[in-house]
CSV table of C-alpha atoms in Angstrom, one decimal:
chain,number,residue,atom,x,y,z
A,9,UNK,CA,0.0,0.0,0.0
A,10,UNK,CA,1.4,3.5,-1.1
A,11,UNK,CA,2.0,5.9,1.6
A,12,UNK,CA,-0.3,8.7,1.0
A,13,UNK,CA,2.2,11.6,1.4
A,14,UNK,CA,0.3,14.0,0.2
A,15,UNK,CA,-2.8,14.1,2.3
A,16,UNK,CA,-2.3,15.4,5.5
A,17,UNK,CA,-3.2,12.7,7.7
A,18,UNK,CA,0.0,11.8,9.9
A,19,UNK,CA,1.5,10.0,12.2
A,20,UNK,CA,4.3,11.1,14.0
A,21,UNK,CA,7.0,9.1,15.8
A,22,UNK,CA,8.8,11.1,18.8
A,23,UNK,CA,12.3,9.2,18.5
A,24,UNK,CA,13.7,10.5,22.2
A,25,UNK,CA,10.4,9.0,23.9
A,26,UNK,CA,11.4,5.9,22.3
A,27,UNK,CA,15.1,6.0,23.6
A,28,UNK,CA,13.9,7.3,27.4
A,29,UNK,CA,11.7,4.8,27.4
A,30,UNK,CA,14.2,2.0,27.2
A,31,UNK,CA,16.5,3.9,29.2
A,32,UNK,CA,14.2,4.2,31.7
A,33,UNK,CA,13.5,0.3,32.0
A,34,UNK,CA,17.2,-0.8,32.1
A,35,UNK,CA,17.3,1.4,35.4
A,36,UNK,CA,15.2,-0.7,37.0
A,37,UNK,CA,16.4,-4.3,35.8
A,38,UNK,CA,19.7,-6.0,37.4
A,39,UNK,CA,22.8,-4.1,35.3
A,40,UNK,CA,23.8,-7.2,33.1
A,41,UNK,CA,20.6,-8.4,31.6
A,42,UNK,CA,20.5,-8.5,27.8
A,43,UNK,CA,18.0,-6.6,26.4
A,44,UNK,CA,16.0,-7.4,23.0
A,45,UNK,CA,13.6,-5.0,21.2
A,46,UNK,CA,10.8,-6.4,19.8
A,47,UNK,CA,10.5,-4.4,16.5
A,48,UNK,CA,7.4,-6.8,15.0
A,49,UNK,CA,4.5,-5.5,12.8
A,50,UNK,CA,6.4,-2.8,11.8
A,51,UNK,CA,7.5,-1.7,15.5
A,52,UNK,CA,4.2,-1.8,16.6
A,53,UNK,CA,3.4,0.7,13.8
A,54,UNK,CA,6.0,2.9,14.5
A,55,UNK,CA,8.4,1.6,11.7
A,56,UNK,CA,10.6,-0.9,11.8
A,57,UNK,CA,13.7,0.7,10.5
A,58,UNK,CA,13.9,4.0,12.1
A,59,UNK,CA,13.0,2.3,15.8
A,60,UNK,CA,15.9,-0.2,15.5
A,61,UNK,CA,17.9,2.4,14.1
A,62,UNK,CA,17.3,4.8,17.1
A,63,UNK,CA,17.8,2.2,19.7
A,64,UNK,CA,21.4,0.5,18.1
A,65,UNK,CA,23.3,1.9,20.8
A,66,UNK,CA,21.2,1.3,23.4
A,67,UNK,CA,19.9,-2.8,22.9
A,68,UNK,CA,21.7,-6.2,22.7
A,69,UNK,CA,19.4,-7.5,19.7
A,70,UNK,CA,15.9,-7.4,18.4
A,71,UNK,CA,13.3,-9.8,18.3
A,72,UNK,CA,10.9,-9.9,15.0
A,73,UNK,CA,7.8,-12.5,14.0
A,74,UNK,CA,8.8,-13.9,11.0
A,75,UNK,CA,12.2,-14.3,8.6
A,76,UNK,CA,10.7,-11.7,6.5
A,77,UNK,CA,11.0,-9.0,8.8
A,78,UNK,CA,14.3,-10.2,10.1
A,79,UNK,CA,15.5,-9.9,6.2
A,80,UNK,CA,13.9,-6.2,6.1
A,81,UNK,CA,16.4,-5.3,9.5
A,82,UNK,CA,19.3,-7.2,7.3
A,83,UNK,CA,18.9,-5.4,4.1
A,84,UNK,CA,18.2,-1.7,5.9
A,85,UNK,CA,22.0,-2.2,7.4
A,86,UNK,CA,20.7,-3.3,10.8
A,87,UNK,CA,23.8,-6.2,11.6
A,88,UNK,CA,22.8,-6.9,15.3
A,89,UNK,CA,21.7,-10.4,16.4
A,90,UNK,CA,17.7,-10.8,15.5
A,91,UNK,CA,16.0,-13.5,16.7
A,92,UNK,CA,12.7,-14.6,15.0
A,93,UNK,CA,10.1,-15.2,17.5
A,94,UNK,CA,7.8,-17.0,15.4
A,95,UNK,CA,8.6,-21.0,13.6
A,96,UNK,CA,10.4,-20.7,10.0
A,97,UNK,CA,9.2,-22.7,7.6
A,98,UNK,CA,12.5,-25.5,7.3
A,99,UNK,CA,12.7,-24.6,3.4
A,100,UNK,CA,14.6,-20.9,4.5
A,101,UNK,CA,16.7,-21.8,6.7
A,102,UNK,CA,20.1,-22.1,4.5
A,103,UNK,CA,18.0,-18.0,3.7
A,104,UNK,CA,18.6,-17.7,8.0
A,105,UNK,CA,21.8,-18.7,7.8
A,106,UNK,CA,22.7,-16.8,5.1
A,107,UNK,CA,21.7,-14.1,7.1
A,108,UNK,CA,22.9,-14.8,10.5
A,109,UNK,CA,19.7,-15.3,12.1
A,110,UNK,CA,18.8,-17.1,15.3
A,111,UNK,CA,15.3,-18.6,15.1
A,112,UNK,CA,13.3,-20.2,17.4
A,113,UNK,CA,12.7,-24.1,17.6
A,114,UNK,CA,9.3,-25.1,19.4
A,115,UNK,CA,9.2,-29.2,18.6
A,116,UNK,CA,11.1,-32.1,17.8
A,117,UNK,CA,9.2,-32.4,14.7
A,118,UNK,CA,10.5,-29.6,13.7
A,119,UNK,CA,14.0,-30.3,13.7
A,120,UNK,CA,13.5,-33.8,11.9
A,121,UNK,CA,11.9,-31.4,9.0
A,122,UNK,CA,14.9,-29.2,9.4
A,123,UNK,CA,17.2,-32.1,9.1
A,124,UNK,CA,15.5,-33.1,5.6
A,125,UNK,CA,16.1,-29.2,4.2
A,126,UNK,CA,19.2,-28.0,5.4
A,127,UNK,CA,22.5,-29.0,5.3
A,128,UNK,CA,24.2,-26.6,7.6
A,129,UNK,CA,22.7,-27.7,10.5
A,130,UNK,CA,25.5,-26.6,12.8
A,131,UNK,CA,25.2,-23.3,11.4
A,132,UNK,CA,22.1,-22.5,12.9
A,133,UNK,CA,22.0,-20.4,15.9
A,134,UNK,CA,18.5,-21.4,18.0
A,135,UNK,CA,16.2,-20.3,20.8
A,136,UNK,CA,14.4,-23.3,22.5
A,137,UNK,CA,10.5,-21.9,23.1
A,138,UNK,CA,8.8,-23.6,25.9
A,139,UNK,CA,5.0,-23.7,26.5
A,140,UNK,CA,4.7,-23.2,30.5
A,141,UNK,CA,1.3,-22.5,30.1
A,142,UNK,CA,0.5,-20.1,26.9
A,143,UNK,CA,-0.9,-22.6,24.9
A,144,UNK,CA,0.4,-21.4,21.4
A,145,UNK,CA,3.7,-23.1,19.9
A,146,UNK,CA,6.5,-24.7,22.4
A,147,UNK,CA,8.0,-27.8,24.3
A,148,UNK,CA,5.6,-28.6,27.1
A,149,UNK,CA,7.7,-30.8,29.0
A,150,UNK,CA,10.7,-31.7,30.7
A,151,UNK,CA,11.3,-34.7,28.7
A,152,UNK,CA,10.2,-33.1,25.3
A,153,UNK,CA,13.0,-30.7,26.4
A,154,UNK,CA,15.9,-32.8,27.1
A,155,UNK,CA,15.2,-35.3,24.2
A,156,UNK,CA,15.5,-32.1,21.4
A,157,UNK,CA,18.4,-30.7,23.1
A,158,UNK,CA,20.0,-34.5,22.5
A,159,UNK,CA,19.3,-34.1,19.2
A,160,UNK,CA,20.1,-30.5,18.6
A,161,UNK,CA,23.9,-31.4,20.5
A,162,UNK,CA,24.0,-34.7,18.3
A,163,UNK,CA,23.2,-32.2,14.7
A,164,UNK,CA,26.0,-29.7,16.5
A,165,UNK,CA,23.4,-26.8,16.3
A,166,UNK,CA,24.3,-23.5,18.0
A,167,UNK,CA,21.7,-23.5,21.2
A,168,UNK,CA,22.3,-20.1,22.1
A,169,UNK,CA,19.1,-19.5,24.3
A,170,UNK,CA,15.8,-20.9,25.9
A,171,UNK,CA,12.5,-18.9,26.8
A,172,UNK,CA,9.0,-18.7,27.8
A,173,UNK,CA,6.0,-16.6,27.4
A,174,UNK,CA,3.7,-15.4,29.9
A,175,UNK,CA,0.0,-15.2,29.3
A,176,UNK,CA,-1.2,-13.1,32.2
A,177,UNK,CA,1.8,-10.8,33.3
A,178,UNK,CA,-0.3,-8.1,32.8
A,179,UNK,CA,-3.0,-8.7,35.1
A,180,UNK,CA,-3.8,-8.0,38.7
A,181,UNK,CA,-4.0,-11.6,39.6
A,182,UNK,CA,-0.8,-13.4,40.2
A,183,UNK,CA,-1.9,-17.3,40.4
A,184,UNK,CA,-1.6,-17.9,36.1
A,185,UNK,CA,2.0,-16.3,36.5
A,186,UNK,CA,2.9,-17.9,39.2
A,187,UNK,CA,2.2,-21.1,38.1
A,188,UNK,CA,4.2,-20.8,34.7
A,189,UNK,CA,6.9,-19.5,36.4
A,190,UNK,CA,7.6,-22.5,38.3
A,191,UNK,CA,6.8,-24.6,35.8
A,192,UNK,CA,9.5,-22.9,33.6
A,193,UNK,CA,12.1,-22.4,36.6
A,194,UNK,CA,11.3,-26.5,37.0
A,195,UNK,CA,12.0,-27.0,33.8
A,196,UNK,CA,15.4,-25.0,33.3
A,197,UNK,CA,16.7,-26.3,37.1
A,198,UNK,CA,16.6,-30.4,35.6
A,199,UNK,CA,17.6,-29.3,32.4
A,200,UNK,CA,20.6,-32.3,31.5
A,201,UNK,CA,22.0,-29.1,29.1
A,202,UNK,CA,21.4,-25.2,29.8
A,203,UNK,CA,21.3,-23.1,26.9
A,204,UNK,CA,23.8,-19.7,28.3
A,205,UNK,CA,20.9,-17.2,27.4
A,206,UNK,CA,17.4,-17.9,29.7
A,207,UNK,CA,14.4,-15.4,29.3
A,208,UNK,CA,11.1,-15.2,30.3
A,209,UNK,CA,10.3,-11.5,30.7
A,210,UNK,CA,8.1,-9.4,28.2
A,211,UNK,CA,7.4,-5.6,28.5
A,212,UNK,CA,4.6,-6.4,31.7
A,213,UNK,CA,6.7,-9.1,33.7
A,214,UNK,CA,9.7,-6.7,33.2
A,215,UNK,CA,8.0,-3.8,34.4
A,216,UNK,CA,5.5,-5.5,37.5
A,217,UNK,CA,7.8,-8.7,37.9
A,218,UNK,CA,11.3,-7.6,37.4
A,219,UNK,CA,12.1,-9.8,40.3
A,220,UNK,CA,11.9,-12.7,38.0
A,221,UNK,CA,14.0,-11.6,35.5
A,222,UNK,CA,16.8,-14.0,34.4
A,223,UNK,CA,19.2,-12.5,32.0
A,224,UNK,CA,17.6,-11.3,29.5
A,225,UNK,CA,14.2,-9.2,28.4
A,226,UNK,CA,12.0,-8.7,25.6
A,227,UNK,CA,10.7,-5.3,25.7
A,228,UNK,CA,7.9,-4.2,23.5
A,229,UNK,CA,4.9,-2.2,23.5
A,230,UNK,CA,6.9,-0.2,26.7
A,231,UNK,CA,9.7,0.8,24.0
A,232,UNK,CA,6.4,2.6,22.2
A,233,UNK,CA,5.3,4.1,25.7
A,234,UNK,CA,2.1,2.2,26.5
A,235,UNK,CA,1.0,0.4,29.5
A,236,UNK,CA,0.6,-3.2,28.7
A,237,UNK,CA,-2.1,-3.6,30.7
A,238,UNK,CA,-4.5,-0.7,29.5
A,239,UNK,CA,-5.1,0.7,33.0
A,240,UNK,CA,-6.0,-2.8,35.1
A,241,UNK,CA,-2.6,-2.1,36.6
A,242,UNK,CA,0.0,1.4,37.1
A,243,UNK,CA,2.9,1.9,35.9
A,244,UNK,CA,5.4,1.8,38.7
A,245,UNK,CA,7.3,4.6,36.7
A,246,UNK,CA,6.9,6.9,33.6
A,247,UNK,CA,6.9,6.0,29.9
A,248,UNK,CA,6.3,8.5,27.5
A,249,UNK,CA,3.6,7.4,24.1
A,250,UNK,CA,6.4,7.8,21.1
A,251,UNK,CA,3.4,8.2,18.2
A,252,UNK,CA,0.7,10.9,17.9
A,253,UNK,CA,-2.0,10.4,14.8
A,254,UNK,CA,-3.1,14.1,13.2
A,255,UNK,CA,-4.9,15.1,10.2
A,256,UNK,CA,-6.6,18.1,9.5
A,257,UNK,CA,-10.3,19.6,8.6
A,258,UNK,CA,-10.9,19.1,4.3
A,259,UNK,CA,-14.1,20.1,4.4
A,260,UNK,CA,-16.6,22.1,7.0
A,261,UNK,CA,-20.3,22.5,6.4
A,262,UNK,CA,-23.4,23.6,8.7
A,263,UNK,CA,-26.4,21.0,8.0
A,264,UNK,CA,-30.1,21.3,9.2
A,265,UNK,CA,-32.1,19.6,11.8
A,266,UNK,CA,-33.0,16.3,10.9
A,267,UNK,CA,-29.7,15.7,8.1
A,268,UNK,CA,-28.1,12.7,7.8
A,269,UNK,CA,-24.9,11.8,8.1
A,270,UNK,CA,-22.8,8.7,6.5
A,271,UNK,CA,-23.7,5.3,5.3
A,272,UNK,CA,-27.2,3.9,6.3
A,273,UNK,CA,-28.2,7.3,8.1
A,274,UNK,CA,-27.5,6.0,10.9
A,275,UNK,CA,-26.9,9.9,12.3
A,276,UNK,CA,-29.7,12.7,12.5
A,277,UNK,CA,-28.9,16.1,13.7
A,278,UNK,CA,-30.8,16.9,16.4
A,279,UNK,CA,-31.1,20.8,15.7
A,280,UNK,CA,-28.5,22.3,13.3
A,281,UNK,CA,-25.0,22.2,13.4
A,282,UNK,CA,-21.5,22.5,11.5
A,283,UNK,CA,-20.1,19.3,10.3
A,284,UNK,CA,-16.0,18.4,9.7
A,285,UNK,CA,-14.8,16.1,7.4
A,286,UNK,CA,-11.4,14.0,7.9
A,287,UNK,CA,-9.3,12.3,5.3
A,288,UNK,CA,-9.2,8.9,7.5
A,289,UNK,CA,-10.6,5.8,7.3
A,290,UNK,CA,-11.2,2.2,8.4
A,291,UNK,CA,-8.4,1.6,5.4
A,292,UNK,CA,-6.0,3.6,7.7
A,293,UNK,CA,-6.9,1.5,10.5
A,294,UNK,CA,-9.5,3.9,12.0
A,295,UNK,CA,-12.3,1.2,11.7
A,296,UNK,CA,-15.8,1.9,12.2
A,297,UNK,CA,-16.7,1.0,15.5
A,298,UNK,CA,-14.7,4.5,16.5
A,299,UNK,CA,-18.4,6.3,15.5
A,300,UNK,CA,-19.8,7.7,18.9
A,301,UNK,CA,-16.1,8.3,20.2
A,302,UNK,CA,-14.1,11.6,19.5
A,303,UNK,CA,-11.1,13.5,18.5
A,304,UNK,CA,-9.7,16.6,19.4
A,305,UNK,CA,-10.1,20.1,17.5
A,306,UNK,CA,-8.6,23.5,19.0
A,307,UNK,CA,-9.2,22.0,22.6
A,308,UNK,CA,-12.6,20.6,21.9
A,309,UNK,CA,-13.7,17.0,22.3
A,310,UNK,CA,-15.2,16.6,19.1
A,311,UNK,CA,-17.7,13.4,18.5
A,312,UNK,CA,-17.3,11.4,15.6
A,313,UNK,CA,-20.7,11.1,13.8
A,314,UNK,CA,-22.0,9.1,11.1
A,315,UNK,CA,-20.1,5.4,10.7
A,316,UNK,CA,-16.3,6.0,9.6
A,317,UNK,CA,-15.9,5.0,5.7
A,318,UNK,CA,-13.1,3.6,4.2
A,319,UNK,CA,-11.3,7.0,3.7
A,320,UNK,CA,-13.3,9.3,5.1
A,321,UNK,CA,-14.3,10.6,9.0
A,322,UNK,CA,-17.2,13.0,9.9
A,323,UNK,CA,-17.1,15.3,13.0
A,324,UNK,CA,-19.4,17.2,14.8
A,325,UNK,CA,-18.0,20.6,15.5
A,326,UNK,CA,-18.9,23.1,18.0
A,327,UNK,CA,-18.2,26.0,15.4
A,328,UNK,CA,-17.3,26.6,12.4
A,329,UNK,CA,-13.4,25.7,12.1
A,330,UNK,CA,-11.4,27.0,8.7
A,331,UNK,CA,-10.4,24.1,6.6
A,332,UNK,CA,-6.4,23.1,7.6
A,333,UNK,CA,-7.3,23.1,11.0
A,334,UNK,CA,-5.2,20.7,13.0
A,335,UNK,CA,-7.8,17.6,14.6
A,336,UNK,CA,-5.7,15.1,16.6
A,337,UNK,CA,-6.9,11.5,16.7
A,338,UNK,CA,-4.4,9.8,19.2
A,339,UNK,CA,-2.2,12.8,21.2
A,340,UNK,CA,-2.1,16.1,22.7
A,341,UNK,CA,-4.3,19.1,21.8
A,342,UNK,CA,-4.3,22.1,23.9
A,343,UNK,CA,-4.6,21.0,27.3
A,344,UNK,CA,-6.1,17.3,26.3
A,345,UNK,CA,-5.6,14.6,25.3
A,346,UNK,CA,-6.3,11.2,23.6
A,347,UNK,CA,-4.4,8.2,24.1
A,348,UNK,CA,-4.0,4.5,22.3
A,349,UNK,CA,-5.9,3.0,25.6
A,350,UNK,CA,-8.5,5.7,25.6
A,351,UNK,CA,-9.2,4.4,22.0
A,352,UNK,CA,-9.0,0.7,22.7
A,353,UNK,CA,-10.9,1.1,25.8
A,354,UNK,CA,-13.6,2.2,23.1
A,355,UNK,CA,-13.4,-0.8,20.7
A,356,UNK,CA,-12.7,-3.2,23.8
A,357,UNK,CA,-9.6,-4.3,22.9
A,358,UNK,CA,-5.8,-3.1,23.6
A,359,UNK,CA,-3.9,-0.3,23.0
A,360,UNK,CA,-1.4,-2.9,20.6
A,361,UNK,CA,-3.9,-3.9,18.0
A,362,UNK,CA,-4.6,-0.1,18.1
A,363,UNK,CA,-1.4,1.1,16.8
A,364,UNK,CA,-0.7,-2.0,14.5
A,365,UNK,CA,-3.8,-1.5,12.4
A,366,UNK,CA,-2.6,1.8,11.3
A,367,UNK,CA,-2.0,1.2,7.8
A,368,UNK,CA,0.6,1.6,6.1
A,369,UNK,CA,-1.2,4.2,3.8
A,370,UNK,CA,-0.2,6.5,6.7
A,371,UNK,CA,2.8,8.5,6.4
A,372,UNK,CA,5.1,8.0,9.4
A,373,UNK,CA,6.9,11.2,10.4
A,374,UNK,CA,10.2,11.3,12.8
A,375,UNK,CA,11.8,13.8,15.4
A,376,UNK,CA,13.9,13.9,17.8
């Protein structure tokens, strides 16, 4: 999708909030942990290259989903170690090694199809994934555990790390966490072989349960400046939002009592008002279930009327505004603001799925 550069919808990345941010976490973990950016889906919509640019001097490696965006980091110049969260397909991994990428193995099955397409086995650099309780991809035992690691030795691949997921890190209640941390601590205690690199910690567990960090973290949506709990749980320190989405007024009209507004009617003006059109849509990632909610124009909460189109956004306006006026959709306006969780809180969901739907049709603009 073409970035539409000239339409003056924006979104723009504060580069020192991104840096503060991480500086602000390693202050409170133990001195020597290695730390990994996760810089998937774009960096959380932030843009992948100029995040892991910004933070070179600041983090051990990156972490990505998929060999695709691992390649994207190689071929922008990016030369630290990335390690692919996600399970690569066995027919790309002479592509990984080319590359110098560590990926992740989460089965036994999958090294036997590894062993069928690749003939540099003890070239690869891996990550064992264990499933203490996520459910999604990973070894889920002790003995699943020590019987790939005697085949990964016997192959002579490079078992640089091990690591876990939690599922609940983010909430209030402890008992989920708890119970796959000792499953995982269990696990890495009997292992017959332990890899030198052990990790367990994501943004939440590094910010609420830094206690159990081992020696390494992957930080993500806290790099971006979110809470990744919405607001179940506070922050025990500051993090600063790195992206703010603005656009501006294209068109302004006053409309009669009983006037419709967008697709199936579904708004009727109550007694006559002015009207503001956005260039935004559910093709940007502002989807339609954001009618009813609001944006910000010269200080003024500003409801969004009529259902959102695919490029377009209606707003009801409290006068009439010139058309170029500044509206902000996620940011600071005057005195207020609007945040990714005030926004997901709206569409009952979280603040991540909020900044990764912004499409790519969205220019990203940097500072700092």
């Amino acid at each position: 999708m073409i970035s539409s550069i000239h339409r003056p919808t924006v979104a723009t990345v504060d580069l020192q909030a991104i840096k503060s941010n991480v500086k602000s976490l390693q202050e409170h973990i133990p001195a020597k942990t290695k730390t990994y950016a996760v810089v998937k889906a774009n960096a959380y919509g932030h843009g992948v290259v100029k995040v892991a640019q910004c933070l070179a001097d600041q983090v051990d490696a990156y972490c990505v989903s998929n060999l695709d965006e691992a390649l994207e980091l190689r071929q922008a110049g990016i030369d630290k170690e990335i390690l692919i969260l996600g399970v690569t397909s066995a027919q790309a991994l002479d592509l990984a090694i080319q590359n110098q990428l560590t990926l992740t193995v989460a089965s036994l099955e999958w090294w036997q199809e590894a062993r069928r397409f690749c003939g540099q086995l003890d070239q690869l650099h891996l990550h064992i994934k264990v499933d203490s309780g996520m459910g999604r991809i990973g070894l889920r035992s002790l003995e699943e555990a020590e019987q790939l690691l005697v085949e990964l030795r016997k192959d002579g691949a490079q078992i640089d790390g091990i690591f876990t997921h939690f599922a609940t890190a983010d909430e209030a209640n402890p008992s989920k966490f708890n119970s796959q941390l000792a499953f995982f601590k269990d696990l890495i205690a009997n292992l017959s072989y332990k890899p030198a690199l052990v990790h367990a910690s994501n943004s939440a567990t590094s910010l609420w349960h830094s206690e159990t960090i081992f020696n390494a973290v992957r930080i993500g949506i806290l790099i971006y400046g979110l809470n990744p709990s919405g607001k179940e749980l506070s922050l025990p320190y500051p993090l600063k939002p790195a992206l703010s989405l603005e656009s501006q007024l294209v068109h302004v009209k006053e409309i009669e009592k009983g006037e419709t507004v967008g697709y199936g009617a579904t708004y009727k003006a109550q007694d006559k008002q002015y009207v503001g059109t956005l260039p935004i849509g559910y093709a940007d990632g502002w989807t339609r279930d954001m009618q009813g909610f609001h944006v910000l124009v010269e200080g003024h909460y500003c409801e969004i009327i009529g259902r959102v189109s695919m490029d377009q956004t209606t707003i009801a306006l409290p006068e009439k505004f010139p058309i170029g006026t500044k509206v902000t959709l996620i940011g600071q306006n005057a005195s207020k603001s609007i945040s990714a969780t005030d926004i997901a809180q709206k569409r009952g969901t979280i603040n991540y799925e909020v900044l990764c739907l912004l499409s790519d049709r969205i220019p990203r603009k940097y500072f700092n």
